[in-house]
Structure formats: structure tokens, C-alpha cells
Amino acid sequence: MEKNKAIPQGYMTVGEVAKKMGITVRTLQYYHKEGVLSPSSVSKGGRRLYTDKDVIKLYQLLSMKSLGFSLDDIKNRLTDLDTPDEVLSVLTEQSCAIREQIESLSESLKKIEKLKAEVVQMQSVDFKKYADIITNLQMKNELYWLIKHFDDDTLAYFRSRFDKDSGTAMMKAFTHLSEEALRLQKEGISPESKEGREFAEAYWNMIMEFTNGDMSMLPKLMEIEKIDTTDDKWKQTQEVLNTFVSSALEAYFDDIGLDPFKEDLK
């Protein structure tokens, strides 16, 4: 019978291609029906015949599908692959897409591992804090781990004050001023100097923006200094930072005649 005749050289049956690519015959038939990947030829007996070029297209299709592309997207992206440049272009695009996917998954894995570490240290189930930690990891806030040390009221206040964009902007401001304080201290600039007082003014303005002028938040923010952590680098940095900042703020408060810790903590 015709169906039993030898397959022409350079062609494969649907079963051979399915086996080669680790998919089912039904899947290949579905791709044909949807117009995503049609066989290069059909035998006189009606058998669908595929070539090595079709296999390359199928590999491209399966790779794009694994990256989340819909069949409609794939239809528009599959090319004829008739020249080396076309093949190179497709492979380059595909490798970039895979690399982006790998980077995304790698970042997701890092976030999960960091959250796992926080859960172990918290020793309690608190999904609001988990969500806050994830949000801060997405913001690339290196101080995300401080969240577990804040009480519910403080965290609720932060959530009401900041969204992702404003929170990111505030963290950038805090990081910039912290680095500036360390620079001034390293260069031997006195906290009571003109430069030190100008720094203190900028730092105080940042605190006022952060707390929205709510003086009752100051004691809670100061508790950060007392946080017990095994991170020696954090401890050493905080000691230097706190020494310089507190002295600079004291000089600045003297200049403007302000004592925020007596003003209105009632």
C-alpha cells in the first residue's frame, strides 16, 4: 500500500518528528491545524512529511511557548529561515528572550531565599510583613530586613504614607544622606562645621518628610539604632553614622532653637 512506501530521503513522518522532539503526534497535528507549523510536504498516501528545517522551526516554537508566548505571537515571530542571517536573527532574539527569563527567575529565586531567611528569624506567621518584605525587595531596598523589627502600628503608618514609587524615592534619599554622612566623617569634617550643619538640615528635612511631621514617630525610628543583628558591618556603619548624625543635628537644632524631643511628643 502507498502508506507503507519508503519515506523520501530528507523527510520525516509526524511520528518520527514527535519522538525526536519529545512531544505527541496530537500536538504536532494541533500546530498544523492552527497554522503555526505545517509539514513541508504530504506523501501521495496522505502522510505529513517534515524536514530538518521544520524541526528547527518546531524547536523555536516550543522554546517560545515555554517563555509564555501565545500561539498568535508565535505565528507572527516564526520566519522562513531561508538565509543564514534570518537564522541568526531568530536565534539571537530567542537567546535574548531566554536570557531575560533566566535573569527574571534568578531574581525571583533570590527574593524567595531572602524571604525564607526572614521567616526563619521572625518565627511567626505574619503575611503583612511578608508582603512588605517582598515589596521592599522589589524596590531593591537593602534594608528590607529591618521590617521584621517594626511593630504593626509603625508598618501600618508606613503603608499609609508610601507607595512603591514614593517609598523608592525616600529610600534613595536616605541612602544618599547616609553615604554623605560617612563621607564627611571619613574626611574628618566636623559635625559642627558649616558643612556638617548643612548636612544636618538636609537630614532633618528628610526625617520630617518621612514622618510627615509626626513627632511621635521619632522614638520609633530611633529604635533602629538598638536593633540586635549579627551583621557586624551594619553595626559598625551605624555606630559611625549615628555618632556623626546626632552631633550634626544637635548643632543644627542649637542654631534654629529647636528641641524636637521636647517639642511635642505628648
mmCIF file of N, CA, C and O in Angstrom, residues 174-183 185 199 203 225 234-248:
data_model
loop_
_atom_site.group_PDB
_atom_site.id
_atom_site.type_symbol
_atom_site.label_atom_id
_atom_site.label_comp_id
_atom_site.label_asym_id
_atom_site.label_seq_id
_atom_site.Cartn_x
_atom_site.Cartn_y
_atom_site.Cartn_z
ATOM 1 N N PHE A 174 17.432 58.590 51.696
ATOM 2 C CA PHE A 174 18.053 58.123 52.937
ATOM 3 C C PHE A 174 19.439 57.546 52.664
ATOM 4 O O PHE A 174 20.407 57.839 53.375
ATOM 5 N N THR A 175 19.548 56.725 51.611
ATOM 6 C CA THR A 175 20.834 56.118 51.274
ATOM 7 C C THR A 175 21.855 57.178 50.900
ATOM 8 O O THR A 175 23.014 57.119 51.325
ATOM 9 N N HIS A 176 21.414 58.167 50.118
ATOM 10 C CA HIS A 176 22.321 59.245 49.700
ATOM 11 C C HIS A 176 22.847 60.009 50.917
ATOM 12 O O HIS A 176 24.062 60.259 51.023
ATOM 13 N N LEU A 177 21.967 60.366 51.842
ATOM 14 C CA LEU A 177 22.402 61.135 53.011
ATOM 15 C C LEU A 177 23.247 60.294 53.957
ATOM 16 O O LEU A 177 24.181 60.814 54.585
ATOM 17 N N SER A 178 22.962 59.018 54.045
ATOM 18 C CA SER A 178 23.786 58.138 54.881
ATOM 19 C C SER A 178 25.196 58.058 54.319
ATOM 20 O O SER A 178 26.187 58.137 55.070
ATOM 21 N N GLU A 179 25.294 57.911 53.009
ATOM 22 C CA GLU A 179 26.610 57.865 52.364
ATOM 23 C C GLU A 179 27.337 59.189 52.525
ATOM 24 O O GLU A 179 28.561 59.226 52.699
ATOM 25 N N GLU A 180 26.568 60.293 52.480
ATOM 26 C CA GLU A 180 27.168 61.612 52.652
ATOM 27 C C GLU A 180 27.728 61.774 54.062
ATOM 28 O O GLU A 180 28.823 62.315 54.256
ATOM 29 N N ALA A 181 27.007 61.303 55.068
ATOM 30 C CA ALA A 181 27.477 61.378 56.458
ATOM 31 C C ALA A 181 28.760 60.578 56.634
ATOM 32 O O ALA A 181 29.706 61.037 57.290
ATOM 33 N N LEU A 182 28.812 59.392 56.051
ATOM 34 C CA LEU A 182 30.015 58.565 56.148
ATOM 35 C C LEU A 182 31.189 59.229 55.441
ATOM 36 O O LEU A 182 32.338 59.155 55.910
ATOM 37 N N ARG A 183 30.905 59.888 54.314
ATOM 38 C CA ARG A 183 31.972 60.583 53.584
ATOM 39 C C ARG A 183 32.533 61.730 54.420
ATOM 40 O O ARG A 183 33.758 61.888 54.546
ATOM 41 N N GLN A 185 32.454 62.129 57.638
ATOM 42 C CA GLN A 185 33.172 61.610 58.794
ATOM 43 C C GLN A 185 34.555 61.102 58.390
ATOM 44 O O GLN A 185 35.552 61.356 59.063
ATOM 45 N N PHE A 199 24.462 69.531 56.188
ATOM 46 C CA PHE A 199 24.056 68.130 56.080
ATOM 47 C C PHE A 199 22.903 67.843 57.043
ATOM 48 O O PHE A 199 21.914 67.194 56.681
ATOM 49 N N TYR A 203 19.224 66.314 56.377
ATOM 50 C CA TYR A 203 18.839 65.068 57.032
ATOM 51 C C TYR A 203 17.545 65.249 57.815
ATOM 52 O O TYR A 203 16.645 64.390 57.771
ATOM 53 N N GLU A 225 18.469 52.086 65.983
ATOM 54 C CA GLU A 225 19.842 52.045 66.484
ATOM 55 C C GLU A 225 20.055 50.887 67.451
ATOM 56 O O GLU A 225 21.175 50.405 67.612
ATOM 57 N N TRP A 234 26.935 46.162 59.463
ATOM 58 C CA TRP A 234 25.822 47.069 59.735
ATOM 59 C C TRP A 234 26.037 47.788 61.068
ATOM 60 O O TRP A 234 25.857 49.002 61.158
ATOM 61 N N LYS A 235 26.435 47.050 62.089
ATOM 62 C CA LYS A 235 26.643 47.638 63.412
ATOM 63 C C LYS A 235 27.716 48.723 63.372
ATOM 64 O O LYS A 235 27.534 49.817 63.908
ATOM 65 N N GLN A 236 28.840 48.400 62.730
ATOM 66 C CA GLN A 236 29.945 49.361 62.667
ATOM 67 C C GLN A 236 29.544 50.612 61.889
ATOM 68 O O GLN A 236 29.859 51.740 62.305
ATOM 69 N N THR A 237 28.848 50.406 60.773
ATOM 70 C CA THR A 237 28.410 51.540 59.958
ATOM 71 C C THR A 237 27.441 52.409 60.756
ATOM 72 O O THR A 237 27.528 53.644 60.719
ATOM 73 N N GLN A 238 26.507 51.769 61.455
ATOM 74 C CA GLN A 238 25.529 52.520 62.230
ATOM 75 C C GLN A 238 26.178 53.309 63.360
ATOM 76 O O GLN A 238 25.757 54.427 63.663
ATOM 77 N N GLU A 239 27.193 52.752 63.989
ATOM 78 C CA GLU A 239 27.887 53.457 65.075
ATOM 79 C C GLU A 239 28.507 54.754 64.558
ATOM 80 O O GLU A 239 28.362 55.818 65.170
ATOM 81 N N VAL A 240 29.197 54.622 63.409
ATOM 82 C CA VAL A 240 29.819 55.811 62.817
ATOM 83 C C VAL A 240 28.743 56.802 62.377
ATOM 84 O O VAL A 240 28.837 58.014 62.650
ATOM 85 N N LEU A 241 27.734 56.304 61.711
ATOM 86 C CA LEU A 241 26.666 57.153 61.190
ATOM 87 C C LEU A 241 25.925 57.867 62.306
ATOM 88 O O LEU A 241 25.710 59.087 62.252
ATOM 89 N N ASN A 242 25.549 57.136 63.331
ATOM 90 C CA ASN A 242 24.786 57.720 64.426
ATOM 91 C C ASN A 242 25.578 58.783 65.184
ATOM 92 O O ASN A 242 25.037 59.798 65.597
ATOM 93 N N THR A 243 26.882 58.523 65.365
ATOM 94 C CA THR A 243 27.726 59.490 66.068
ATOM 95 C C THR A 243 27.789 60.812 65.315
ATOM 96 O O THR A 243 27.610 61.899 65.892
ATOM 97 N N PHE A 244 28.015 60.724 63.993
ATOM 98 C CA PHE A 244 28.121 61.945 63.204
ATOM 99 C C PHE A 244 26.773 62.645 63.086
ATOM 100 O O PHE A 244 26.676 63.866 63.299
ATOM 101 N N VAL A 245 25.725 61.901 62.762
ATOM 102 C CA VAL A 245 24.408 62.498 62.550
ATOM 103 C C VAL A 245 23.879 63.150 63.814
ATOM 104 O O VAL A 245 23.355 64.273 63.783
ATOM 105 N N SER A 246 24.006 62.468 64.962
ATOM 106 C CA SER A 246 23.473 63.030 66.208
ATOM 107 C C SER A 246 24.185 64.330 66.578
ATOM 108 O O SER A 246 23.545 65.303 67.010
ATOM 109 N N SER A 247 25.497 64.369 66.370
ATOM 110 C CA SER A 247 26.253 65.594 66.685
ATOM 111 C C SER A 247 25.882 66.717 65.724
ATOM 112 O O SER A 247 25.726 67.877 66.133
ATOM 113 N N ALA A 248 25.748 66.384 64.446
ATOM 114 C CA ALA A 248 25.393 67.396 63.452
ATOM 115 C C ALA A 248 23.987 67.938 63.719
ATOM 116 O O ALA A 248 23.749 69.157 63.622
#
